[in-house]
CSV table of C-alpha atoms in Angstrom, one decimal:
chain,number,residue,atom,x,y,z
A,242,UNK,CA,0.0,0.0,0.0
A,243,UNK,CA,1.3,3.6,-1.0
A,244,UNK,CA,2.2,5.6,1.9
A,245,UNK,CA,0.7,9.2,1.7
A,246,UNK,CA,2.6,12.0,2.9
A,247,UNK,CA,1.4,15.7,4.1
A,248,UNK,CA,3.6,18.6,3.7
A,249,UNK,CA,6.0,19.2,6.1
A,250,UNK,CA,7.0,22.9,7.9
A,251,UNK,CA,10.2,24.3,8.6
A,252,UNK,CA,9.8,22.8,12.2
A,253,UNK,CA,8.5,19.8,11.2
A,254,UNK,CA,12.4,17.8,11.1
A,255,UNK,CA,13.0,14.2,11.3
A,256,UNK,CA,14.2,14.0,14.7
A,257,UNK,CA,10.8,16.1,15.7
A,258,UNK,CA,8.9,13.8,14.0
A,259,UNK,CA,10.1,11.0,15.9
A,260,UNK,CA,9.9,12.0,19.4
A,261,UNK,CA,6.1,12.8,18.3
A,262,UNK,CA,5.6,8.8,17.3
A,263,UNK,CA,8.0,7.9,20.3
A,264,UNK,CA,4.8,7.3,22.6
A,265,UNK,CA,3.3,4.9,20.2
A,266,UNK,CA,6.5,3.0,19.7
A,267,UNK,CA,7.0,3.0,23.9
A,268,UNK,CA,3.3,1.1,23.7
A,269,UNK,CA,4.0,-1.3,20.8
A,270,UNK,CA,7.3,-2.4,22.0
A,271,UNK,CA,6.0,-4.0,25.5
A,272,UNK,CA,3.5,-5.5,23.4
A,273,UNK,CA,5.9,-6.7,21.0
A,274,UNK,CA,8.6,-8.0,23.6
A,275,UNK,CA,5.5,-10.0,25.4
A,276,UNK,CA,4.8,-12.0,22.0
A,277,UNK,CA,7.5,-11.9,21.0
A,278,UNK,CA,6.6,-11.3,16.7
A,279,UNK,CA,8.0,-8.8,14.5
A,280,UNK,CA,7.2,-5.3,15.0
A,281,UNK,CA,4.6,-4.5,12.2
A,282,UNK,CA,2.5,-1.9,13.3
A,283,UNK,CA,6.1,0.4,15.0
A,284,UNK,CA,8.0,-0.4,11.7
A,285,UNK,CA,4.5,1.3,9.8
A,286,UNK,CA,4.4,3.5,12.5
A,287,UNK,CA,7.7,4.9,11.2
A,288,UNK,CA,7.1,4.3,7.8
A,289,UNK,CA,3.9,6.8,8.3
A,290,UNK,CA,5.8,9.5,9.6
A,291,UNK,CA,8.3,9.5,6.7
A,292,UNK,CA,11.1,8.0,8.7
A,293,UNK,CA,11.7,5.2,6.5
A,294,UNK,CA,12.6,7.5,3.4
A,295,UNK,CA,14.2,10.6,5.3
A,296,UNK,CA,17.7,8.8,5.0
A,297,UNK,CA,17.4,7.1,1.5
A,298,UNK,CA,19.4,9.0,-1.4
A,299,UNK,CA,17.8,11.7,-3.0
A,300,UNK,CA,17.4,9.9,-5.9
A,301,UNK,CA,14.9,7.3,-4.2
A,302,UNK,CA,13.3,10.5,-2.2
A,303,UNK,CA,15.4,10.8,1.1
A,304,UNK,CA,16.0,14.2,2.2
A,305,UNK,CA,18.8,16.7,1.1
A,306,UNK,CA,21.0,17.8,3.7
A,307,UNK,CA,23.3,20.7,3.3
A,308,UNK,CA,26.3,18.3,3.9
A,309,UNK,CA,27.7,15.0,5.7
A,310,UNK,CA,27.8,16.5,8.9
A,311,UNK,CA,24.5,17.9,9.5
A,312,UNK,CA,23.1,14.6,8.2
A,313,UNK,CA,24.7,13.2,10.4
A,314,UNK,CA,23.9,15.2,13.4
A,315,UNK,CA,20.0,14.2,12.1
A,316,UNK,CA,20.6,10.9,11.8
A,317,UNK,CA,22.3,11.0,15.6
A,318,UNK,CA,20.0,12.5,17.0
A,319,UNK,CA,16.9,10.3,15.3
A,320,UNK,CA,18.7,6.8,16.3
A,321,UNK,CA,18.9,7.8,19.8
A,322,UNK,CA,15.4,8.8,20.1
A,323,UNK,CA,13.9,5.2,18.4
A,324,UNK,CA,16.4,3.7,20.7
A,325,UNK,CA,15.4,5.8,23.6
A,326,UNK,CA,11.9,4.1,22.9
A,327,UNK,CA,12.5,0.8,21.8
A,328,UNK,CA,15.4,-0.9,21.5
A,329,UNK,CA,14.5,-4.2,19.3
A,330,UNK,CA,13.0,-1.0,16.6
A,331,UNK,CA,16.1,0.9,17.1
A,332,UNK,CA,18.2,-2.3,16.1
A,333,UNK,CA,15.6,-2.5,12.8
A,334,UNK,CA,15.8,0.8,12.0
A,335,UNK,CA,19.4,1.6,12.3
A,336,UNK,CA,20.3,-2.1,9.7
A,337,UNK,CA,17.8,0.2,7.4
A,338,UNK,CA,19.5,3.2,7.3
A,339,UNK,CA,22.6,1.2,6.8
A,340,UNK,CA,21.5,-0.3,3.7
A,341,UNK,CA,20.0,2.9,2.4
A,342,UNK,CA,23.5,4.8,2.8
A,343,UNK,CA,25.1,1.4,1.0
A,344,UNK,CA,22.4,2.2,-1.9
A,345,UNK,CA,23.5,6.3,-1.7
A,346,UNK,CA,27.0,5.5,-2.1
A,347,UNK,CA,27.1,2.6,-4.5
A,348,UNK,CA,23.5,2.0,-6.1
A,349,UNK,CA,23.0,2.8,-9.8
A,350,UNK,CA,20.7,4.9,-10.9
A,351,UNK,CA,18.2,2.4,-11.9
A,352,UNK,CA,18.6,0.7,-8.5
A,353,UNK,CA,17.7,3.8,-6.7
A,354,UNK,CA,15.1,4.1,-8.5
A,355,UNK,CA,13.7,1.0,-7.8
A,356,UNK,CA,14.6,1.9,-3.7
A,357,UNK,CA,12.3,4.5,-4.6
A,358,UNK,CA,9.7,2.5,-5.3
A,359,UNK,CA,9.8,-0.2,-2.7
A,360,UNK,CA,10.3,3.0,-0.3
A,361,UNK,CA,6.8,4.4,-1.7
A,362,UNK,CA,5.5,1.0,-0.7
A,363,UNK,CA,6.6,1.4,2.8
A,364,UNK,CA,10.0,-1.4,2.3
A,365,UNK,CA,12.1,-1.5,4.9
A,366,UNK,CA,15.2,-3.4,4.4
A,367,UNK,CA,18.8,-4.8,6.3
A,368,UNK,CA,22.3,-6.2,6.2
A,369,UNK,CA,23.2,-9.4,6.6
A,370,UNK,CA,26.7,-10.0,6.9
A,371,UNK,CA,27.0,-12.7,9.8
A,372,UNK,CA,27.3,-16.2,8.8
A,373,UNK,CA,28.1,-19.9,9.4
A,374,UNK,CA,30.6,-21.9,7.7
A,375,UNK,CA,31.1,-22.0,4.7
A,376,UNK,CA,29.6,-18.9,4.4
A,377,UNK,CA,27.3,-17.3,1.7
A,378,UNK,CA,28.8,-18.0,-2.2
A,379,UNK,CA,27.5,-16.5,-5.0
A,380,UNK,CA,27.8,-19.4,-7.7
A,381,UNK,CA,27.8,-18.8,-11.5
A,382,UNK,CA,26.3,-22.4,-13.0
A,383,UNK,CA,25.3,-22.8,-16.8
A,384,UNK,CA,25.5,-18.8,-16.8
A,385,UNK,CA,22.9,-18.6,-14.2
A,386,UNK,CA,24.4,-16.6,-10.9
A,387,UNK,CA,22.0,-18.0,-7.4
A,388,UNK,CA,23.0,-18.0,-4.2
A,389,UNK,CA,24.1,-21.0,-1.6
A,390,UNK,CA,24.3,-20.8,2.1
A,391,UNK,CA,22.5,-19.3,4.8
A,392,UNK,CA,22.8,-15.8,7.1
A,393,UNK,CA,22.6,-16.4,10.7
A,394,UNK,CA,21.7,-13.5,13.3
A,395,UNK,CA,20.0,-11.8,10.3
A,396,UNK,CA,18.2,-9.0,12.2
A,397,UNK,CA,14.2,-9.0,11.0
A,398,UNK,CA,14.9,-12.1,9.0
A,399,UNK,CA,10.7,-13.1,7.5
A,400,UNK,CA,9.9,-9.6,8.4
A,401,UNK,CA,12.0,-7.2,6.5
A,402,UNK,CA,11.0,-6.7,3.1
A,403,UNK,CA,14.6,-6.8,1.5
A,404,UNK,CA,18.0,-7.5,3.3
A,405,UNK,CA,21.3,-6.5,1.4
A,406,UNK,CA,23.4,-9.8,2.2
A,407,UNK,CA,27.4,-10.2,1.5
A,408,UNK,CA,28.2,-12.8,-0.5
A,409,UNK,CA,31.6,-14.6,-1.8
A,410,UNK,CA,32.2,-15.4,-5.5
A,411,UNK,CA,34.6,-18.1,-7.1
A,412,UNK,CA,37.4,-15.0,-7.7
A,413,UNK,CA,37.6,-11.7,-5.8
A,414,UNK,CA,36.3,-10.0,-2.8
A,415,UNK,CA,32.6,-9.8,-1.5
A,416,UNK,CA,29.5,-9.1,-3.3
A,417,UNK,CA,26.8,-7.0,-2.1
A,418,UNK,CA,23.5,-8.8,-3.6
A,419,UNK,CA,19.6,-7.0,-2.6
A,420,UNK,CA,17.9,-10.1,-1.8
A,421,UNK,CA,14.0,-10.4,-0.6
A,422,UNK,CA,14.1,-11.2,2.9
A,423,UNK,CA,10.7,-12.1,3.6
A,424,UNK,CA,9.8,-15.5,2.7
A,425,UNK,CA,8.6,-17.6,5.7
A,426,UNK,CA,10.0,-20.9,4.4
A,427,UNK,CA,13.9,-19.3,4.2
A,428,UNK,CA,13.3,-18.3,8.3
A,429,UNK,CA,14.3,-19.7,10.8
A,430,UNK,CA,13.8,-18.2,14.1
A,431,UNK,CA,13.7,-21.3,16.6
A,432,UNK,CA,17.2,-20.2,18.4
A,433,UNK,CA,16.3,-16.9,18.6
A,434,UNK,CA,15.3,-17.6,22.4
A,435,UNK,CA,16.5,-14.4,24.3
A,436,UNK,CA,15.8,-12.0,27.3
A,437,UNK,CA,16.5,-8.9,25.5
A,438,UNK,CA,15.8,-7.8,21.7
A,439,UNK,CA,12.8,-10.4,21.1
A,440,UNK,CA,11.2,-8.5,18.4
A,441,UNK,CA,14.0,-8.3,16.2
A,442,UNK,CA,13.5,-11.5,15.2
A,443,UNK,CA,17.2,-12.1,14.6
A,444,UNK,CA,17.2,-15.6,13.3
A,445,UNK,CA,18.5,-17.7,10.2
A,446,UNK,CA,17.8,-16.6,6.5
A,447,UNK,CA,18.6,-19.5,4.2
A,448,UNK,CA,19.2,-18.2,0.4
A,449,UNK,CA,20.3,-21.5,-1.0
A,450,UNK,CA,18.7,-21.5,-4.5
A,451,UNK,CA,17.9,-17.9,-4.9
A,452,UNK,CA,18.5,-16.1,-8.5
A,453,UNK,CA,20.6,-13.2,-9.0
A,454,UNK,CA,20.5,-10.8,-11.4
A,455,UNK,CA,22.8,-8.3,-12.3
A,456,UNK,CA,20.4,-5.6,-11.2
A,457,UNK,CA,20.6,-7.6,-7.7
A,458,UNK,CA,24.0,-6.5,-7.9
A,459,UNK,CA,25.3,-3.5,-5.8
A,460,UNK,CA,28.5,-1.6,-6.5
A,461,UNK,CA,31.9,-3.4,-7.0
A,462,UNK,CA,33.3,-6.2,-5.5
A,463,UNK,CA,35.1,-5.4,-1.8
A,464,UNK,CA,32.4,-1.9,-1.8
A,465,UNK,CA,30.8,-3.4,1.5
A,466,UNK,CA,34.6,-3.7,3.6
A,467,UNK,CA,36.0,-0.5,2.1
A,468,UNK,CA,37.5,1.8,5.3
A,469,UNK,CA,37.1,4.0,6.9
A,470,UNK,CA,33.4,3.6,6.3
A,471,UNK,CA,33.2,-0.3,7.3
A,472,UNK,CA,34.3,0.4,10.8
A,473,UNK,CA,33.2,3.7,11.3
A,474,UNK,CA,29.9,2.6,10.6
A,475,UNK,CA,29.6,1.4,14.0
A,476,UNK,CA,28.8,4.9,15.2
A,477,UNK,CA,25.3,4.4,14.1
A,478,UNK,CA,24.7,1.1,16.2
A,479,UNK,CA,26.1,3.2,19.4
A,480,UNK,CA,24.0,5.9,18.8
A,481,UNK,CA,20.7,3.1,19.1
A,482,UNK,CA,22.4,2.0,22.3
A,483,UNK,CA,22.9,5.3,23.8
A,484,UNK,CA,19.7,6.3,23.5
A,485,UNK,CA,18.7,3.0,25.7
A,486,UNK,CA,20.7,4.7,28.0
A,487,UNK,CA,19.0,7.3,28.0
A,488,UNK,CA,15.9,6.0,28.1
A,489,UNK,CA,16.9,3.8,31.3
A,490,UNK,CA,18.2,7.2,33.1
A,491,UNK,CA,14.9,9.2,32.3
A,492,UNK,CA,13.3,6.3,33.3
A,493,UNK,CA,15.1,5.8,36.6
A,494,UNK,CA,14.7,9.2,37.7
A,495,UNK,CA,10.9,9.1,37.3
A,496,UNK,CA,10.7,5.9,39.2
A,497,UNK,CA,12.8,7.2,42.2
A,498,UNK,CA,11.1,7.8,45.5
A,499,UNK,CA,10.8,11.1,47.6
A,500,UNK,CA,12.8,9.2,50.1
A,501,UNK,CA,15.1,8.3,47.5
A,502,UNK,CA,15.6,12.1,45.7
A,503,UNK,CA,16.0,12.6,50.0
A,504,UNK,CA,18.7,10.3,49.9
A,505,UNK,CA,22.0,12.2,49.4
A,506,UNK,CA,23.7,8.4,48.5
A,507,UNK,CA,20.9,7.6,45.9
A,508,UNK,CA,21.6,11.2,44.8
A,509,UNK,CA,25.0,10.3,44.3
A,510,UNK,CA,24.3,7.2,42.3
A,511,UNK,CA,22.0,9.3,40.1
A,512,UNK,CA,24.6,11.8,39.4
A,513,UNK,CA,26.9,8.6,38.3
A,514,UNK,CA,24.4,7.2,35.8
A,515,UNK,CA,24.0,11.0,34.6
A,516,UNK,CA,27.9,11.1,34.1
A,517,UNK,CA,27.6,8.4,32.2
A,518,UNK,CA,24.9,8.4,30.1
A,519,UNK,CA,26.7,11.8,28.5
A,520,UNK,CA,30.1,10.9,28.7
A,521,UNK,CA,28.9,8.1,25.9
A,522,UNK,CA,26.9,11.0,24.3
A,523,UNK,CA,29.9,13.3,23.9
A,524,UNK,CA,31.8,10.2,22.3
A,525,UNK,CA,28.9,9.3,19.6
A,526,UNK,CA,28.5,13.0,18.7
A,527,UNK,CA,32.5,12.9,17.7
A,528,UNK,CA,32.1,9.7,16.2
A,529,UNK,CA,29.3,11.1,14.2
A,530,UNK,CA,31.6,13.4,12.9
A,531,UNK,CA,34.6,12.0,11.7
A,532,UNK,CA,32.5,9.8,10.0
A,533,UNK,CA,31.0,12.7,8.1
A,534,UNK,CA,34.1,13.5,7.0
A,535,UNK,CA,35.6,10.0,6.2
A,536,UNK,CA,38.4,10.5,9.1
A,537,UNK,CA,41.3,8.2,8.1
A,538,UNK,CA,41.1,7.4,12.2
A,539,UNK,CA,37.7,6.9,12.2
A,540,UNK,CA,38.4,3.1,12.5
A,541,UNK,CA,39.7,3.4,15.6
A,542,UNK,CA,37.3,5.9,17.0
A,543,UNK,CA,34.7,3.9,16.3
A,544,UNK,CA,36.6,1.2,18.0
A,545,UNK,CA,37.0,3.2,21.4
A,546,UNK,CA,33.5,4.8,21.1
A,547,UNK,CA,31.9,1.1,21.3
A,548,UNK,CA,33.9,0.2,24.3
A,549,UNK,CA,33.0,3.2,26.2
A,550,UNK,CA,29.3,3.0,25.1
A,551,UNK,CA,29.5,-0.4,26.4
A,552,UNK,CA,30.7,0.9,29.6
A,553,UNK,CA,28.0,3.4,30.3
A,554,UNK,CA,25.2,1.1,29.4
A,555,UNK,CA,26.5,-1.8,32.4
A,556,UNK,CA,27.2,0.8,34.9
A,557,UNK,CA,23.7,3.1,34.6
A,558,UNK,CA,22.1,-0.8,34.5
A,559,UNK,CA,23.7,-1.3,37.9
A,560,UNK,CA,22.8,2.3,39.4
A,561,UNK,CA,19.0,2.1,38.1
A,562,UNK,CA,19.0,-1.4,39.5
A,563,UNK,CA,20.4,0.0,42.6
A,564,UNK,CA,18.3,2.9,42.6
A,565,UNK,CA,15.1,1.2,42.0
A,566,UNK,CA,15.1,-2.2,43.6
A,567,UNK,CA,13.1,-4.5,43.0
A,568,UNK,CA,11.0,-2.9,40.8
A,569,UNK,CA,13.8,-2.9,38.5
A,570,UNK,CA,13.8,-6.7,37.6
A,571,UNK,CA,9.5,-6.6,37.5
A,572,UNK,CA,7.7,-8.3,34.5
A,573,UNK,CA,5.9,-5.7,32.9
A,574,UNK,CA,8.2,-2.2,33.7
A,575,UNK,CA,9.8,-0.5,31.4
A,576,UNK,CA,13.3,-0.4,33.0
A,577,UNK,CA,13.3,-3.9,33.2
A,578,UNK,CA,12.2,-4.4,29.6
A,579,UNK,CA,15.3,-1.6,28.9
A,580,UNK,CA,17.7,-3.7,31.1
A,581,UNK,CA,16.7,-6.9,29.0
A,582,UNK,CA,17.2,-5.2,26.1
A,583,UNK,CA,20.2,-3.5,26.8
A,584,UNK,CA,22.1,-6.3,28.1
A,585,UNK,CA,21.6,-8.2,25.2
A,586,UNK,CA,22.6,-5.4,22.2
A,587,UNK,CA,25.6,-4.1,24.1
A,588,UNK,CA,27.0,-7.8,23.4
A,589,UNK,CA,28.3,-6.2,19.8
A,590,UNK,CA,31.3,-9.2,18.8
A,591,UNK,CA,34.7,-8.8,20.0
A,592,UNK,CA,34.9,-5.8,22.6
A,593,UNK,CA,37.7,-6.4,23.9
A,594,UNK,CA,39.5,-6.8,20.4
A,595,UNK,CA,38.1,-3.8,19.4
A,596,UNK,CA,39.5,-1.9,22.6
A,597,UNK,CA,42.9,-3.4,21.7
A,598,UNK,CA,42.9,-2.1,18.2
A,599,UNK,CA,41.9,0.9,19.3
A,600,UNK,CA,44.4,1.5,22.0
A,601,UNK,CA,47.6,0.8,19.1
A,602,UNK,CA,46.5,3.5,17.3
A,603,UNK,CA,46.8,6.2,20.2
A,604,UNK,CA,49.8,4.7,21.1
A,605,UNK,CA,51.0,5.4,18.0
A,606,UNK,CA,49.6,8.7,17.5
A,607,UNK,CA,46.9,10.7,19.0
A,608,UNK,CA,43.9,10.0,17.1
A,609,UNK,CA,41.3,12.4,18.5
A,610,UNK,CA,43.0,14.7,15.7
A,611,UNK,CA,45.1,17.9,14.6
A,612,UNK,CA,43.0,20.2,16.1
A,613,UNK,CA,43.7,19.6,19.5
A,614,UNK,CA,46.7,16.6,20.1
A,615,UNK,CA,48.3,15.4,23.4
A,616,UNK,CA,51.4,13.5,21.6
């Protein structure tokens, strides 16, 4: 069904438009977590209020932006405010803008236009790129390309409309192929057994047997591991997270006591998870940043921006769970559905590798940047 969409003021900006629908999304997701199913009615939700296009290229109707950075800053300040509201959405949302800025950078002008369409239709789509052995191969038989293998984790897998997956040919590096990722009988969802993040419905996608065509094609071989964007990608994961955080803290002050704002120790736990919760702000704001502007260390701030991300989330868990007792770890409250959900996403792979890597490039030179160096 065509989306319709009512002109828009001055005021009237993305991240506007998404606190308005935040209250809906807040209602849907409990409901959502309880079942757990895939989150129709908050992906339409968003789809209605234009957030599904506001990010594609220009050329499939996304928004113009005056430059990187102020796109940025939009798209900042929209993940953290889906996240602030839903967590398992804010996961969806954020593999949607991904693919749309893979499409922006590397679509043709025929596939955008078909991202166009598919957008008018309300489409949402992901990335796939987690797999088991042997991985995904892209396999070129009697002339005829299809796919074998399967994509595991694959975040809305039977719900999403389209997924852009990574696939391996006989010669070369990765392939990024636009497959449909909503056919029942490819999904498999039985593992996906979890606390946290139900709704996502991150399961198995098998694509054994699927065509491809060269439209189904995106850009050139080795497009989706190019750096600095691969890893500075990340930003946009952490900026779901943080606004969990945030959510959690907002949430944790409302639930506290008069005996507890009384409390000059509770206080001081407060003032922790508020230290916190914008310390990782700061650090996805700069991240932001020097991904706008392709930073040849944005790698490995990126890296460090995860990790301390990852740090605030665990310790403002532990000072709302502290703050708030019991009520905390009830069935049925929103902190502990934020908890859940937390615990679970901040579980991104390889922390501590990514700490590591980060840590030999500021020994090597102080990657924060020109403008303001230590070494």
């Amino acid at each position: 069904m065509t989306l319709s969409r009512h002109p828009r003021s001055d005021a009237d900006t993305p991240a506007a438009r998404a606190a308005a629908i935040m209250p809906a999304l807040v209602a849907l997701g409990a409901r959502y977590d309880a079942a757990p199913v895939f989150p129709v009615e908050s992906m339409k939700t968003l789809a209605v209020a234009g957030l599904h296009r506001t990010f594609a290229p220009v050329d499939s109707g996304g928004e113009a932006f005056d430059d990187s950075v102020s796109r940025n800053q939009c798209l900042m300040n929209v993940l953290r405010i889906i996240g602030r509201a839903d967590l398992s959405v804010g996961r969806l949302y954020e593999g949607h803008v991904n693919a749309l800025a893979l499409f922006d950078w590397y679509g043709s002008l025929a596939q955008k236009a078909e991202l166009r369409h598919h957008l008018v239709q309300g489409a949402f789509y992901g990335v796939w790129a987690t797999e088991p052995q042997p991985g995904v191969r892209l396999r070129d038989v009697d002339g005829r390309s299809t796919l074998d293998g399967a994509k595991s984790f694959a975040t809305g897998a039977g719900g999403l409309a389209y997924a852009i997956i990574t696939a391996q040919p006989a010669q070369g590096e990765r392939r990024l192929v636009v497959v449909r990722a909503d056919d029942s009988t490819r999904t498999d969802l039985s593992q996906w057994r979890v606390r946290g993040m139900r709704a996502t419905g991150s399961g198995i996608y098998d694509l054994t047997g699927m065509t491809v065509n060269p439209s189904h094609l995106l850009g050139q071989p080795g497009d989706y591991d190019r750096e600095p964007r691969f890893t500075t990608g990340a930003w946009r994961f952490t900026a779901v997270q943080l606004g969990g955080i945030e959510g959690l803290l907002a949430e944790t002050r409302l639930a506290m006591s008069d005996a507890g704002r009384a409390d000059p120790l509770q206080r001081a736990k407060f003032a922790d998870a508020v230290a916190a919760t914008r310390t990782a702000y700061l650090w996805v704001r700069e991240c932001a940043l020097r991904a706008a502007r392709d930073d040849a260390d944005g790698p490995a701030f990126a890296r460090m921006t995860r990790g301390i991300v990852e740090r605030a989330g665990l310790d403002v868990m532990e000072l709302a769970t502290r703050i708030t007792g019991t009520r905390s770890a009830m069935d049925g409250q929103r902190i502990d559905k934020i908890i859940r959900d937390l615990s679970l996403y901040l579980r991104q792979g390889g922390p501590d590798y990514a700490r590591d890597q980060a840590a030999l490039v500021w020994l090597d030179h102080d990657a924060w940047g020109a403008e303001d160096v230590l070494w």
